[in-house]
mmCIF file of C-alpha atoms in Angstrom:
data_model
loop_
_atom_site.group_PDB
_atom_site.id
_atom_site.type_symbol
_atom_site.label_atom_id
_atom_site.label_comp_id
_atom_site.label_asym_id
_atom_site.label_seq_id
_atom_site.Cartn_x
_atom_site.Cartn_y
_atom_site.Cartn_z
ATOM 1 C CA UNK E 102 -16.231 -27.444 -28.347
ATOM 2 C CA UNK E 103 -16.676 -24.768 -25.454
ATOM 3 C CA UNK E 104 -21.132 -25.568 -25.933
ATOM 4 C CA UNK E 105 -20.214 -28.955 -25.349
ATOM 5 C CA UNK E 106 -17.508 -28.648 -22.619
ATOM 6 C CA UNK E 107 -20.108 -25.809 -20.937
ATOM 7 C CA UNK E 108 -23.294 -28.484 -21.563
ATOM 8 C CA UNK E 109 -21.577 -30.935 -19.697
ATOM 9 C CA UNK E 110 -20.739 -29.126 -16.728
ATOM 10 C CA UNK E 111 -23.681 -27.750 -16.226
ATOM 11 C CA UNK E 112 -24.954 -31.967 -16.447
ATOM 12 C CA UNK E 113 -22.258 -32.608 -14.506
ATOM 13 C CA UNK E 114 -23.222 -29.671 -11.077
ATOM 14 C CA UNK E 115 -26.822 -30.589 -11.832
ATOM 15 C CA UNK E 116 -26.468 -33.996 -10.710
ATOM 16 C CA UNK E 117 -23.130 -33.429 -7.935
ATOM 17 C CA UNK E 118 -24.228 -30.224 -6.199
ATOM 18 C CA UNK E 119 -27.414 -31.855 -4.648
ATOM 19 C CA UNK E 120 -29.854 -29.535 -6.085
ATOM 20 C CA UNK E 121 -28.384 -26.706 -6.870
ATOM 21 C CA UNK E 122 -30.024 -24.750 -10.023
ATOM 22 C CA UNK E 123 -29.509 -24.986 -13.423
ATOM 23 C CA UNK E 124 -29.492 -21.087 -13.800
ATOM 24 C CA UNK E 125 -26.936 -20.440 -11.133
ATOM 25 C CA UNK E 126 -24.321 -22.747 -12.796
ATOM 26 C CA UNK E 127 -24.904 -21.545 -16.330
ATOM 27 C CA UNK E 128 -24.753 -17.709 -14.736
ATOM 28 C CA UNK E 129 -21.244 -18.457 -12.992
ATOM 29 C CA UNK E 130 -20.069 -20.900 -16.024
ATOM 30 C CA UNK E 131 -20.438 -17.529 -18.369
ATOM 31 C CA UNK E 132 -19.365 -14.955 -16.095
ATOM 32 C CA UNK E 133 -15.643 -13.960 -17.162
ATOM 33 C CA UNK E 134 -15.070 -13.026 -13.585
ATOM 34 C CA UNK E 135 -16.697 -14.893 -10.561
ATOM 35 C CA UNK E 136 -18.038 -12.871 -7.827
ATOM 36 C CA UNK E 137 -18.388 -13.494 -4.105
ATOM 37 C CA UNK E 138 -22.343 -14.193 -4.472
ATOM 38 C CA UNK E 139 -21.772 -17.144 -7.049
ATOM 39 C CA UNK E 140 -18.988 -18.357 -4.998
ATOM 40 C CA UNK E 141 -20.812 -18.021 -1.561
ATOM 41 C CA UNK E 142 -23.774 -19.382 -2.721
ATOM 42 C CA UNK E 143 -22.099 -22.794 -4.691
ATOM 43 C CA UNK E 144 -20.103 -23.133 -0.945
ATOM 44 C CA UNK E 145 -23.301 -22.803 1.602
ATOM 45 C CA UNK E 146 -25.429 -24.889 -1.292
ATOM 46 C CA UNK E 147 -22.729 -28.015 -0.475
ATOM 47 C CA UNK E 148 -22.358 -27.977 3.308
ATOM 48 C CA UNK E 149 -26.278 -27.951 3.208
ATOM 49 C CA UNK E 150 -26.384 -24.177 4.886
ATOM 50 C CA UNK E 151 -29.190 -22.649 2.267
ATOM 51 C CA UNK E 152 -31.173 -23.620 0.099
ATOM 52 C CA UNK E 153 -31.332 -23.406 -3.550
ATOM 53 C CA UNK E 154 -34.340 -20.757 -3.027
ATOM 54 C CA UNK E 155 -31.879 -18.623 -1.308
ATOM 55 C CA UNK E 156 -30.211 -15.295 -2.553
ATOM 56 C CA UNK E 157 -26.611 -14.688 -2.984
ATOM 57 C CA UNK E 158 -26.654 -12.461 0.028
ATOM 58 C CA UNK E 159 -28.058 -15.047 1.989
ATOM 59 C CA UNK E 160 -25.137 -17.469 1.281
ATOM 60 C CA UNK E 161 -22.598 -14.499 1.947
ATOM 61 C CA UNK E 162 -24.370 -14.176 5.728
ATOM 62 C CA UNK E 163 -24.565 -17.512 6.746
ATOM 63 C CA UNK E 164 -21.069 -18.193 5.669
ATOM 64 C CA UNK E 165 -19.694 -14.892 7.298
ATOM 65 C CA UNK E 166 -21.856 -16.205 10.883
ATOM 66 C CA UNK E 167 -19.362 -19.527 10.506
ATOM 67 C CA UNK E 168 -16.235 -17.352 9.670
ATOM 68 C CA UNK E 169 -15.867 -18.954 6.426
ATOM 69 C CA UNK E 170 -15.512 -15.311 5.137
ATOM 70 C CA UNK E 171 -13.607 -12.756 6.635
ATOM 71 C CA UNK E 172 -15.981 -9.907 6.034
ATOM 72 C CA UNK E 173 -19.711 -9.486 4.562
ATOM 73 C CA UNK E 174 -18.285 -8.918 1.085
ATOM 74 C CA UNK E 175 -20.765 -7.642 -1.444
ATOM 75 C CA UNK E 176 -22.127 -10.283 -3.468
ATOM 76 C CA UNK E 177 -20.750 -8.203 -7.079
ATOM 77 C CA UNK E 178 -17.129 -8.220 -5.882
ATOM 78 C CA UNK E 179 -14.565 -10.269 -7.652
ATOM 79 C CA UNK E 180 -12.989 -12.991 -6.543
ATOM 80 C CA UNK E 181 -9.501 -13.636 -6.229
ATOM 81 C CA UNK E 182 -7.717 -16.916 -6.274
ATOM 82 C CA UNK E 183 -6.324 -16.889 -2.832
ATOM 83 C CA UNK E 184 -9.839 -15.771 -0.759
ATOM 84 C CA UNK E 185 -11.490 -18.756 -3.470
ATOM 85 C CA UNK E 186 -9.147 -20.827 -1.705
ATOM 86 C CA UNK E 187 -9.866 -19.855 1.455
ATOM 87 C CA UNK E 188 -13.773 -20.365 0.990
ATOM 88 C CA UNK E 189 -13.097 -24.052 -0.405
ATOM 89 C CA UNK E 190 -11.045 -24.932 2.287
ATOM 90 C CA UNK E 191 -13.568 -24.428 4.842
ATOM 91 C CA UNK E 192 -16.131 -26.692 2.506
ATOM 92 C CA UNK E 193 -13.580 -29.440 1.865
ATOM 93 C CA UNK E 194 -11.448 -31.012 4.104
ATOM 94 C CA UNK E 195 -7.882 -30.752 3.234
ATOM 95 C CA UNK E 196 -4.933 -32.510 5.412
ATOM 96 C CA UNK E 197 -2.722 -29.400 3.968
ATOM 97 C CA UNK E 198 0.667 -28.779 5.345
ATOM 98 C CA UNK E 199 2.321 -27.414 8.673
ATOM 99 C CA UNK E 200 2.094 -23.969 7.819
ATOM 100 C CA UNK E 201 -1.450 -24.408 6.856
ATOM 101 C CA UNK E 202 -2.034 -25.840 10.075
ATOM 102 C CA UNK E 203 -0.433 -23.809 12.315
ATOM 103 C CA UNK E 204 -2.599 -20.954 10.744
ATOM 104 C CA UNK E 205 -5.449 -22.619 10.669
ATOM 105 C CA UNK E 206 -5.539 -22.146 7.188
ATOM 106 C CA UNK E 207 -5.221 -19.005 6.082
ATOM 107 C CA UNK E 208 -5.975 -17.945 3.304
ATOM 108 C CA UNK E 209 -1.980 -17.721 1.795
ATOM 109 C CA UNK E 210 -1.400 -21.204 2.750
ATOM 110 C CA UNK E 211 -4.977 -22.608 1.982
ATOM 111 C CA UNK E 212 -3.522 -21.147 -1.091
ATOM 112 C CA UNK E 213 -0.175 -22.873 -1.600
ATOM 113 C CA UNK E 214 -1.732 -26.048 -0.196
ATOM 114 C CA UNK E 215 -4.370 -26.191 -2.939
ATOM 115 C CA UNK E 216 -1.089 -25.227 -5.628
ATOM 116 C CA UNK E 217 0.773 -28.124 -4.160
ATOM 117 C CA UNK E 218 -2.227 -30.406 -4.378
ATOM 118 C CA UNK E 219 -3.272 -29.452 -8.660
ATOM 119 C CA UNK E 220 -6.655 -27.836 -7.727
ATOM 120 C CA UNK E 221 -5.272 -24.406 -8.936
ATOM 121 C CA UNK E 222 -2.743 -23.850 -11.289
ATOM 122 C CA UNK E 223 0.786 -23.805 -10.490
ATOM 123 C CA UNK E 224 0.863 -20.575 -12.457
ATOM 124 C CA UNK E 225 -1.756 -18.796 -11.089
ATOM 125 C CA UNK E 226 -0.953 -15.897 -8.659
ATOM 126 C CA UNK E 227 -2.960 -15.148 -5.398
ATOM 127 C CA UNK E 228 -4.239 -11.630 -6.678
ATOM 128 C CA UNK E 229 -6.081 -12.581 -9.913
ATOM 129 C CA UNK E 230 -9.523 -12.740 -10.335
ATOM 130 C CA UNK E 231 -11.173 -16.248 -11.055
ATOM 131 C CA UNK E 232 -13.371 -16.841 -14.105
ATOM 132 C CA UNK E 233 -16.663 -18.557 -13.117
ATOM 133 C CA UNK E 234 -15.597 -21.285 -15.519
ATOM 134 C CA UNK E 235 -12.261 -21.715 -13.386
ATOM 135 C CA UNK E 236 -14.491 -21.868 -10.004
ATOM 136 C CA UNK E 237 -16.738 -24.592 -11.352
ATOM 137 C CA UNK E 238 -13.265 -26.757 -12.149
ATOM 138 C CA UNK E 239 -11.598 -25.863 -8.888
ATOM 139 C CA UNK E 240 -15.054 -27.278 -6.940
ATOM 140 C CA UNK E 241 -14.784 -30.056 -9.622
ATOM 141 C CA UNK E 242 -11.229 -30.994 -8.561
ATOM 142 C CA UNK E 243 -11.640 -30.293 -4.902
ATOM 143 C CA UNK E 244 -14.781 -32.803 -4.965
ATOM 144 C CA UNK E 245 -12.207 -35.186 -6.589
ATOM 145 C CA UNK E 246 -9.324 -34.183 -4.739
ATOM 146 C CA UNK E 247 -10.749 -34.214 -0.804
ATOM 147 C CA UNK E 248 -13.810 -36.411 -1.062
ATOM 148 C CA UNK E 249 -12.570 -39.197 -3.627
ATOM 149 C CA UNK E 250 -15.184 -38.217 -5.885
ATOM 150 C CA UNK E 251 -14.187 -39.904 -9.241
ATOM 151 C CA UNK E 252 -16.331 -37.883 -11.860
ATOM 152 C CA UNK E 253 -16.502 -41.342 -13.834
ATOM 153 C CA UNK E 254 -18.267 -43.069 -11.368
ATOM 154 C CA UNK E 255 -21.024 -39.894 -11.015
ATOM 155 C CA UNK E 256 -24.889 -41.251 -12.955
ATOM 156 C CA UNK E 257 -25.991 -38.221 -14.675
ATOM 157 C CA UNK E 258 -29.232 -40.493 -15.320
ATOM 158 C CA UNK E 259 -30.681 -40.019 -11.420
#
């Protein structure tokens, strides 16, 4: 069941994340804990600010130039929920609440705003490390969530 499930994500990112490499998404799909490169790299790949030929460091630099990180992280580095969060919300747009707006979304709030909306698990606590599996669902829901995406409607075929 998990060959299948992992198969059809990595159809599924293939086809959604413009061209964004095979290898890349089955790397972060079996990694038991994400890192700031995979993360970086998936975020810069879908606002169109690399390109798939870049590295991981790459993706952290350009996104720490448009302060969608806070500092130039090393690509190896875990990543927690709440800084995932905070990466995503500067890729999607997300109405979020007043707290989240008044801070400009930071990260705690881009947090609770993503809890509140079903992209991360009601459960989950801000300090925990993200499986790459998890990050590939979160993008999933976001993409459904903030751009009306409905994963139904996506033709694997093109």
């Amino acid at each position: 069941m998990k060959k299948y499930l992992g198969i059809f994500i990595v159809l599924l990112f293939s086809g959604v994340v413009y061209s964004q490499s095979a290898e890349v998404i089955t790397e972060m799909l079996n990694s038991p804990e994400a890192n700031y490169g995979q993360v970086c790299y998936l975020a810069a790949i879908k606002q169109g600010l690399i390109s798939e030929n870049d590295s991981y460091d790459d993706a952290i630099q350009v996104l720490y130039e448009k302060n969608q990180v806070f500092e130039n992280v090393d690509k190896d580095c875990p990543v927690v929920y709440v800084n995932l969060a905070y990466i995503f919300s500067n890729v999607f747009t997300i109405k979020g609440s007043l707290m989240y707006k008044i801070t400009n979304g930071a990260p705690r709030y881009a947090f609770r705003q993503m809890q509140a909306d079903g992209v991360i698990p009601k459960e989950a606590r801000p300090a925990v490390i993200v499986s790459g599996s998890e990050v590939l669902r979160m993008f999933t829901s976001c993409m459904s969530k903030y751009e009306n995406i409905n994963l139904s409607d996506v033709n694997m075929n093109d």
